[in-house]
Structures are given as C-alpha cells and as structure tokens.
Amino acid sequence: MKLRTQVLVLQIVVIAISLAVGFGVLIAGSGDRLRDEYAQRALAIARSVASDQQVRDEVARYSSTGGAVSPAGASLTDGPLENQARAVAARTGALFVVIANDRGIRLAHPETDELGKPLSTDPTRALAGDEDVNTDRGTLGESVRAKVPIFARSGAIVGLVSVGISTEKIGGDVRDDLFTTSAIALVALAIGIIGSIALARRWRRLTLGLEPDQLTELVREQQAVLHSIGDGVVAVDAGGVVRVINDRARDLLALTGDVGQRIESIGLTPRVLEVAHDPVEVPRAAAVGDRIVLVSSRRVRQDGRDLGIVVSVVDRTDVEGLTREVASIKAISDALRAQRHESANRIHVVAGLIRQGDAAAALDYLDEVTGTGRYAIEVPGLDNVAEPHLHAFLDAKAAGARESGVVLTLGPQTWVDGELVSPVDVITIVGNLVDNAIDAARTGGREPRVVEVELVMEDADLLVTVADSGDGIAFGSGDGIAFGEGDGITVADPDDVFTEGVTTHADSAVPGGRGMGLALSRQSARGHGGDVTIGDPGSAAGADKGETIGDENPLGGAIMIARIPQVLREGGVR
C-alpha cells in the first residue's frame, strides 16, 4: 500500500474513532439529561398548579379539617379540580396531573375510576412539605413525576399535586436525538473523508507522484550528481528563493548566502544576477573575483507549472589565460609579419639603388633604416623600456598599429628599468588598454590617428597612461548604457565602461560576448592592490568639427590610467 493511501486510511480511521467516542459520550448522557429536563418540567407544572388559589381553596375543602370525599367519587368527576387538571395536562403534554388531599386521596385523575382512591405512590415527602422528584411506576405506567405540596390560606398543608411525564416520551426524544446526532456524525465523517482525499491528491501533486523512499533516493542522487559535476548549478524557484547550490557554484561565484534565501541576497555580481533573473541560453562572460566564468540560465517547467530557473556556471579562467597567451603570440606574429613585410620593402629599395649604381644612396638608406632617419620604424623612446616583456610587447603593438593606420608613440616620461614579477597580468592590463585605444583612434574622426603610451616605474609600482585621438567617452543623462556604432561610447556613469559586456562592437562572435577588456584590466589591477580609472573622457566629437583640444589632453580622445603596485623588481635586462 502506498504511503499516501496509508495516511488516507489512517486519517479516516482517526476521524471515525474520534467521532464515535465524542458522539458516543454525548448520546450516552442524553437519556439522563432528558430525564432531568423532563423532571424539572414536571416540577414546574406541579408548582404552577399548586400555587393556583382556586386549586388551593378547593383542595382545602376536602382536607381532613375541611370535609369528606365521596367514596365513589361522584362529586369529583366533573368538579373544578378534575377539569383544571385535565386542561393543564392537555396544554403541557404531561402524562397526568393528579391532585390529592392531605390523606393521599385522589381529587383529580385522568381516569375517573381512580377518583376518591388513594395514590398509588408514596405521598409522604410532599405531605411533609417537601418537593419530591423521582421516577416511579403508577396506574398509568412508568413516568418521571414531581410532587408538590398544596398550602391552604392558613399555611397548613391540605394536599399535593403530582405531575408525571411518561418515560416512553423520553425514550422517543432520545431516539430522535440519537438519529440527529448520528446524522451529524456521518456528515462530519464524510467531510473528513473528502478532506483527507483532497489532501492525498495534493500530496501526490506536490511530490509528483513519488513515494517517500523514492524521494529520499532522488535527493541522494541529486546531491551526489550536483556536487560531483564540474559545472556550477544554482536553482531558483518561481518566487525567487534559492533551492539548490552545489559546491562548484559556491566556489566559482564566491557566494556568501545559502539555500532558502532570496537570489538577491546570496552575493551574486550584478551581471550574474541579471542572468539569474531572466533566462539566457547563450552563455555570458562575467568576472567574479579573480575568475572569469560563463553563465547561462534556463526556465524549468513540469506539468505546466513554472518551477523556476536553473543557472549554469562554467569556469573560463584557464581558457581566458590561454586566450591571453594566444593573443600575445598573435600580436608577436603580426609584428613579425609586419616587420618581414617592411624588411622585404627595404631590401627591394636597397637592391634597386645598387642596380642603378647609386651605392651612396643605398648606404644612406641603410643608415636611415638602422638609425633614426625618416625611414626608421623604431618607436621613439622604446630604449627607455628596459623590461623585456614590455619592450617586445610595445614593439609588436607599434607594428600592428601601423598596419591599422595608427601611430603608437611613447610618452616623454616613459622609463621602466626593472623586471616584471607578474608579466602575464601586466601585459593583460596594458594590452587591453592599448588595444582599446588603437581601436578608438582607428575608428575615430581625428587625424592623425595616434595612441600615446606612457610607462613610469615608481619603486616597485608601474604607472600606465594610455591616450588616443579617438572620439572619447560621452556621458549621457539617461539610465543604462547607449552603445555607439564604432565611433565612441555613451554611458550614464564613468564606471559603466568597466562593466562586463560594455562594447562598441555589435558582433558577438567571441564566446560569452565582447566587452571584457576593461573589466579584466580593472579586475587584474585591483587584484594587485591597484586600479584602472578614466583620467580624461576626451571630447565627444573630432577636432575637424571645430572643437578646441586642451593642453592636458592634446590628442582629444580618452585617457586611461592604471596603477599596478609591486609588479617590478630592479635589475631589468635590456
């Protein structure tokens, strides 16, 4: 038998037993209660008759001091006492109303043959002045009767009134009460059965038809599966309350809350919280602490019911690290390709001059190429960067920028005479800032297209300033972020440019989406105790539109400033 059926049967049995006991006690005492009620009723009728002045006067005539009673009772048959007794019995429904004198001789009786005869029950107590209530059997059968003394005007006891109510009437009333009570009990039992069946059906819906042992096994399997998979899982019900968090999700999302709290209270970042609120099947990249994760969500429905949203989290930190390394290799390969192309051009020039017999011009050209002449491609000031990673990186970026029509220069204060402790993080920060600046200068409306990078070593700290000639960052007054079309970006707040997903690119070919560069740069810098900030948002339009460019920002575009503490040590190799 299924547990819900067992519970249903148990509930019905409990209800039936409870009703049987309760109504049994009620029915068992109903006979005594009715007997007492009828006794009190008989007593009230007897008192009423005994207090009637006409009855008192008439009975006094037949008392031992007032006169004799006819042996045959002929004078009593239609007398006033007989008539009044019959009238009272008819009005009240009593079995009998008997009036007797102080010698116990009947003066009024429902059966005229009994008039003038002694009472069939003991009148001693009533004639002694006490009211007597009991159940007794007389000439009319068993009844609940009350005897009340009758007093003359002088105060002497001259007789009594005996009023009886048949016990058969009491039995009939008890049977009526029993029927009514049983009907009520059956109705209550039916309601209880219906309620129990409804509860069993609701139980079935809530448990999806599963038995407790199946639910227990399901929970065990769920715990085993959820806590062993490599992806993070967070389940939120339709009311926004967290129901499941596996260990991987707690680790990847750095959660501070627990199951049973609302989704807003468990410590999710704004980007992850947005995914948890609205289903997003295409994974979105998000930065959580020192990790990069891909987050997606899906709404779950069962039998037409909305069960909530399940959020899936995948760690992309390692992939992101590989992506950075691949990006660095690509940058170097692009630089080598550009240098190969430029070297081939130089060789063609030298070969042509020699074929023409102009050796002097060929030598001058070679001097220019290896020096700082008008044909030179060395980045001015690059010798001030002794750190090998930064030196190679800037050289490669300069070559790549030239292919995009952008000139990369170094600021006049550039000086790095040390070795990087965390080259990957530093190259990530500087690379993202430089890439954004090159892209802004390339798509901006100003000529010439220039990016200026300034690296300054201050003890073990590295200060980075990147300026471009692009259109800069415009701050709007509305809510949210307005994306540009490749020519700048409009945000409601300066810090919005560091939000994951903020990008001027419309494509989403990158897994997780674009707009992670500045977010990663700030995250990496803050991981070292530093920060990335906007030094100058720049102008919102090009110089060719009549704007005046200030002395502090001669290029006119945005200026980004990064401070990365404790990433350099002295003794760099040139």
PDB file of N, CA, C and O in Angstrom, residues 259-301:
ATOM      1  N   VAL A 259      21.057  28.293   0.777  1.00  0.00           N
ATOM      2  CA  VAL A 259      19.751  27.847   0.309  1.00  0.00           C
ATOM      3  C   VAL A 259      18.667  28.370   1.255  1.00  0.00           C
ATOM      4  O   VAL A 259      18.844  28.388   2.472  1.00  0.00           O
ATOM      5  N   GLY A 260      17.548  28.807   0.666  1.00  0.00           N
ATOM      6  CA  GLY A 260      16.444  29.353   1.452  1.00  0.00           C
ATOM      7  C   GLY A 260      16.376  30.865   1.428  1.00  0.00           C
ATOM      8  O   GLY A 260      15.349  31.442   1.772  1.00  0.00           O
ATOM      9  N   GLN A 261      17.480  31.520   0.996  1.00  0.00           N
ATOM     10  CA  GLN A 261      17.475  32.978   0.884  1.00  0.00           C
ATOM     11  C   GLN A 261      17.046  33.380  -0.519  1.00  0.00           C
ATOM     12  O   GLN A 261      17.054  32.584  -1.457  1.00  0.00           O
ATOM     13  N   ARG A 262      16.687  34.647  -0.676  1.00  0.00           N
ATOM     14  CA  ARG A 262      16.343  35.159  -1.994  1.00  0.00           C
ATOM     15  C   ARG A 262      17.607  35.286  -2.829  1.00  0.00           C
ATOM     16  O   ARG A 262      18.701  35.472  -2.301  1.00  0.00           O
ATOM     17  N   ILE A 263      17.434  35.207  -4.139  1.00  0.00           N
ATOM     18  CA  ILE A 263      18.572  35.198  -5.052  1.00  0.00           C
ATOM     19  C   ILE A 263      19.388  36.484  -4.940  1.00  0.00           C
ATOM     20  O   ILE A 263      20.602  36.489  -5.130  1.00  0.00           O
ATOM     21  N   GLU A 264      18.712  37.596  -4.568  1.00  0.00           N
ATOM     22  CA  GLU A 264      19.429  38.868  -4.453  1.00  0.00           C
ATOM     23  C   GLU A 264      20.333  38.915  -3.226  1.00  0.00           C
ATOM     24  O   GLU A 264      21.163  39.819  -3.111  1.00  0.00           O
ATOM     25  N   SER A 265      20.177  37.964  -2.295  1.00  0.00           N
ATOM     26  CA  SER A 265      20.867  38.048  -1.004  1.00  0.00           C
ATOM     27  C   SER A 265      22.036  37.091  -0.860  1.00  0.00           C
ATOM     28  O   SER A 265      22.609  36.999   0.218  1.00  0.00           O
ATOM     29  N   ILE A 266      22.399  36.371  -1.916  1.00  0.00           N
ATOM     30  CA  ILE A 266      23.444  35.349  -1.759  1.00  0.00           C
ATOM     31  C   ILE A 266      24.799  35.812  -2.259  1.00  0.00           C
ATOM     32  O   ILE A 266      25.749  35.033  -2.266  1.00  0.00           O
ATOM     33  N   GLY A 267      24.906  37.083  -2.710  1.00  0.00           N
ATOM     34  CA  GLY A 267      26.217  37.627  -3.060  1.00  0.00           C
ATOM     35  C   GLY A 267      26.602  37.502  -4.515  1.00  0.00           C
ATOM     36  O   GLY A 267      27.795  37.441  -4.832  1.00  0.00           O
ATOM     37  N   LEU A 268      25.617  37.483  -5.427  1.00  0.00           N
ATOM     38  CA  LEU A 268      25.933  37.420  -6.855  1.00  0.00           C
ATOM     39  C   LEU A 268      26.344  38.792  -7.371  1.00  0.00           C
ATOM     40  O   LEU A 268      25.866  39.829  -6.891  1.00  0.00           O
ATOM     41  N   THR A 269      27.243  38.806  -8.369  1.00  0.00           N
ATOM     42  CA  THR A 269      27.602  40.068  -9.021  1.00  0.00           C
ATOM     43  C   THR A 269      26.418  40.530  -9.871  1.00  0.00           C
ATOM     44  O   THR A 269      25.561  39.717 -10.247  1.00  0.00           O
ATOM     45  N   PRO A 270      26.344  41.826 -10.194  1.00  0.00           N
ATOM     46  CA  PRO A 270      25.197  42.323 -10.968  1.00  0.00           C
ATOM     47  C   PRO A 270      24.994  41.588 -12.293  1.00  0.00           C
ATOM     48  O   PRO A 270      23.856  41.322 -12.685  1.00  0.00           O
ATOM     49  N   ARG A 271      26.085  41.247 -12.977  1.00  0.00           N
ATOM     50  CA  ARG A 271      25.939  40.578 -14.281  1.00  0.00           C
ATOM     51  C   ARG A 271      25.375  39.169 -14.109  1.00  0.00           C
ATOM     52  O   ARG A 271      24.506  38.736 -14.873  1.00  0.00           O
ATOM     53  N   VAL A 272      25.846  38.437 -13.106  1.00  0.00           N
ATOM     54  CA  VAL A 272      25.339  37.091 -12.860  1.00  0.00           C
ATOM     55  C   VAL A 272      23.897  37.162 -12.357  1.00  0.00           C
ATOM     56  O   VAL A 272      23.052  36.337 -12.728  1.00  0.00           O
ATOM     57  N   LEU A 273      23.582  38.157 -11.525  1.00  0.00           N
ATOM     58  CA  LEU A 273      22.221  38.309 -11.011  1.00  0.00           C
ATOM     59  C   LEU A 273      21.235  38.583 -12.142  1.00  0.00           C
ATOM     60  O   LEU A 273      20.097  38.100 -12.125  1.00  0.00           O
ATOM     61  N   GLU A 274      21.683  39.350 -13.148  1.00  0.00           N
ATOM     62  CA  GLU A 274      20.826  39.622 -14.302  1.00  0.00           C
ATOM     63  C   GLU A 274      20.490  38.330 -15.043  1.00  0.00           C
ATOM     64  O   GLU A 274      19.342  38.105 -15.451  1.00  0.00           O
ATOM     65  N   VAL A 275      21.481  37.444 -15.186  1.00  0.00           N
ATOM     66  CA  VAL A 275      21.241  36.158 -15.846  1.00  0.00           C
ATOM     67  C   VAL A 275      20.313  35.294 -15.007  1.00  0.00           C
ATOM     68  O   VAL A 275      19.480  34.543 -15.534  1.00  0.00           O
ATOM     69  N   ALA A 276      20.428  35.368 -13.672  1.00  0.00           N
ATOM     70  CA  ALA A 276      19.593  34.558 -12.782  1.00  0.00           C
ATOM     71  C   ALA A 276      18.142  35.021 -12.783  1.00  0.00           C
ATOM     72  O   ALA A 276      17.240  34.242 -12.478  1.00  0.00           O
ATOM     73  N   HIS A 277      17.907  36.281 -13.136  1.00  0.00           N
ATOM     74  CA  HIS A 277      16.538  36.797 -13.161  1.00  0.00           C
ATOM     75  C   HIS A 277      15.826  36.457 -14.464  1.00  0.00           C
ATOM     76  O   HIS A 277      14.631  36.143 -14.467  1.00  0.00           O
ATOM     77  N   ASP A 278      16.550  36.566 -15.585  1.00  0.00           N
ATOM     78  CA  ASP A 278      15.944  36.337 -16.893  1.00  0.00           C
ATOM     79  C   ASP A 278      16.705  35.237 -17.618  1.00  0.00           C
ATOM     80  O   ASP A 278      17.945  35.296 -17.696  1.00  0.00           O
ATOM     81  N   PRO A 279      16.004  34.222 -18.159  1.00  0.00           N
ATOM     82  CA  PRO A 279      16.697  33.123 -18.835  1.00  0.00           C
ATOM     83  C   PRO A 279      17.583  33.609 -19.972  1.00  0.00           C
ATOM     84  O   PRO A 279      17.164  34.405 -20.820  1.00  0.00           O
ATOM     85  N   VAL A 280      18.821  33.152 -19.975  1.00  0.00           N
ATOM     86  CA  VAL A 280      19.801  33.498 -21.014  1.00  0.00           C
ATOM     87  C   VAL A 280      20.467  32.192 -21.433  1.00  0.00           C
ATOM     88  O   VAL A 280      21.308  31.661 -20.712  1.00  0.00           O
ATOM     89  N   GLU A 281      20.086  31.668 -22.595  1.00  0.00           N
ATOM     90  CA  GLU A 281      20.624  30.386 -23.028  1.00  0.00           C
ATOM     91  C   GLU A 281      22.020  30.527 -23.635  1.00  0.00           C
ATOM     92  O   GLU A 281      22.818  29.593 -23.575  1.00  0.00           O
ATOM     93  N   VAL A 282      22.314  31.692 -24.262  1.00  0.00           N
ATOM     94  CA  VAL A 282      23.659  31.921 -24.796  1.00  0.00           C
ATOM     95  C   VAL A 282      24.555  32.354 -23.641  1.00  0.00           C
ATOM     96  O   VAL A 282      24.271  33.358 -22.979  1.00  0.00           O
ATOM     97  N   PRO A 283      25.623  31.603 -23.338  1.00  0.00           N
ATOM     98  CA  PRO A 283      26.455  31.919 -22.170  1.00  0.00           C
ATOM     99  C   PRO A 283      27.018  33.333 -22.225  1.00  0.00           C
ATOM    100  O   PRO A 283      27.411  33.825 -23.282  1.00  0.00           O
ATOM    101  N   ARG A 284      27.030  33.967 -21.063  1.00  0.00           N
ATOM    102  CA  ARG A 284      27.609  35.307 -20.937  1.00  0.00           C
ATOM    103  C   ARG A 284      28.832  35.236 -20.036  1.00  0.00           C
ATOM    104  O   ARG A 284      28.821  34.544 -19.012  1.00  0.00           O
ATOM    105  N   ALA A 285      29.863  35.960 -20.421  1.00  0.00           N
ATOM    106  CA  ALA A 285      31.072  36.005 -19.605  1.00  0.00           C
ATOM    107  C   ALA A 285      30.869  36.987 -18.462  1.00  0.00           C
ATOM    108  O   ALA A 285      30.228  38.021 -18.615  1.00  0.00           O
ATOM    109  N   ALA A 286      31.396  36.643 -17.307  1.00  0.00           N
ATOM    110  CA  ALA A 286      31.302  37.511 -16.132  1.00  0.00           C
ATOM    111  C   ALA A 286      32.572  37.351 -15.312  1.00  0.00           C
ATOM    112  O   ALA A 286      33.163  36.263 -15.258  1.00  0.00           O
ATOM    113  N   ALA A 287      32.984  38.435 -14.701  1.00  0.00           N
ATOM    114  CA  ALA A 287      34.157  38.420 -13.831  1.00  0.00           C
ATOM    115  C   ALA A 287      33.694  38.310 -12.392  1.00  0.00           C
ATOM    116  O   ALA A 287      32.909  39.122 -11.918  1.00  0.00           O
ATOM    117  N   VAL A 288      34.183  37.295 -11.685  1.00  0.00           N
ATOM    118  CA  VAL A 288      33.854  37.080 -10.275  1.00  0.00           C
ATOM    119  C   VAL A 288      35.160  36.892  -9.525  1.00  0.00           C
ATOM    120  O   VAL A 288      35.808  35.851  -9.635  1.00  0.00           O
ATOM    121  N   GLY A 289      35.546  37.917  -8.766  1.00  0.00           N
ATOM    122  CA  GLY A 289      36.838  37.841  -8.083  1.00  0.00           C
ATOM    123  C   GLY A 289      37.962  37.753  -9.087  1.00  0.00           C
ATOM    124  O   GLY A 289      38.086  38.581  -9.997  1.00  0.00           O
ATOM    125  N   ASP A 290      38.800  36.730  -8.970  1.00  0.00           N
ATOM    126  CA  ASP A 290      39.897  36.542  -9.910  1.00  0.00           C
ATOM    127  C   ASP A 290      39.549  35.500 -10.975  1.00  0.00           C
ATOM    128  O   ASP A 290      40.440  34.977 -11.651  1.00  0.00           O
ATOM    129  N   ARG A 291      38.275  35.204 -11.135  1.00  0.00           N
ATOM    130  CA  ARG A 291      37.853  34.209 -12.111  1.00  0.00           C
ATOM    131  C   ARG A 291      37.025  34.844 -13.221  1.00  0.00           C
ATOM    132  O   ARG A 291      36.371  35.866 -13.018  1.00  0.00           O
ATOM    133  N   ILE A 292      37.071  34.187 -14.379  1.00  0.00           N
ATOM    134  CA  ILE A 292      36.172  34.518 -15.483  1.00  0.00           C
ATOM    135  C   ILE A 292      35.267  33.311 -15.682  1.00  0.00           C
ATOM    136  O   ILE A 292      35.748  32.190 -15.870  1.00  0.00           O
ATOM    137  N   VAL A 293      33.966  33.533 -15.620  1.00  0.00           N
ATOM    138  CA  VAL A 293      33.018  32.426 -15.735  1.00  0.00           C
ATOM    139  C   VAL A 293      32.033  32.703 -16.859  1.00  0.00           C
ATOM    140  O   VAL A 293      31.784  33.860 -17.222  1.00  0.00           O
ATOM    141  N   LEU A 294      31.510  31.625 -17.443  1.00  0.00           N
ATOM    142  CA  LEU A 294      30.431  31.710 -18.414  1.00  0.00           C
ATOM    143  C   LEU A 294      29.142  31.298 -17.716  1.00  0.00           C
ATOM    144  O   LEU A 294      29.067  30.219 -17.123  1.00  0.00           O
ATOM    145  N   VAL A 295      28.129  32.171 -17.785  1.00  0.00           N
ATOM    146  CA  VAL A 295      26.881  31.954 -17.054  1.00  0.00           C
ATOM    147  C   VAL A 295      25.720  31.892 -18.036  1.00  0.00           C
ATOM    148  O   VAL A 295      25.611  32.736 -18.933  1.00  0.00           O
ATOM    149  N   SER A 296      24.871  30.884 -17.884  1.00  0.00           N
ATOM    150  CA  SER A 296      23.644  30.774 -18.669  1.00  0.00           C
ATOM    151  C   SER A 296      22.525  30.321 -17.738  1.00  0.00           C
ATOM    152  O   SER A 296      22.783  29.828 -16.638  1.00  0.00           O
ATOM    153  N   SER A 297      21.285  30.486 -18.190  1.00  0.00           N
ATOM    154  CA  SER A 297      20.148  30.099 -17.347  1.00  0.00           C
ATOM    155  C   SER A 297      19.007  29.604 -18.225  1.00  0.00           C
ATOM    156  O   SER A 297      18.907  29.970 -19.400  1.00  0.00           O
ATOM    157  N   ARG A 298      18.177  28.775 -17.635  1.00  0.00           N
ATOM    158  CA  ARG A 298      17.047  28.189 -18.364  1.00  0.00           C
ATOM    159  C   ARG A 298      15.869  28.032 -17.405  1.00  0.00           C
ATOM    160  O   ARG A 298      16.051  27.628 -16.257  1.00  0.00           O
ATOM    161  N   ARG A 299      14.670  28.358 -17.911  1.00  0.00           N
ATOM    162  CA  ARG A 299      13.462  28.200 -17.101  1.00  0.00           C
ATOM    163  C   ARG A 299      12.991  26.745 -17.158  1.00  0.00           C
ATOM    164  O   ARG A 299      13.021  26.121 -18.221  1.00  0.00           O
ATOM    165  N   VAL A 300      12.555  26.224 -16.004  1.00  0.00           N
ATOM    166  CA  VAL A 300      12.138  24.829 -15.900  1.00  0.00           C
ATOM    167  C   VAL A 300      10.631  24.765 -15.674  1.00  0.00           C
ATOM    168  O   VAL A 300      10.106  25.456 -14.804  1.00  0.00           O
ATOM    169  N   ARG A 301       9.962  23.925 -16.455  1.00  0.00           N
ATOM    170  CA  ARG A 301       8.521  23.726 -16.307  1.00  0.00           C
ATOM    171  C   ARG A 301       8.229  22.236 -16.196  1.00  0.00           C
ATOM    172  O   ARG A 301       8.867  21.421 -16.857  1.00  0.00           O
TER     173      ARG A 301
END
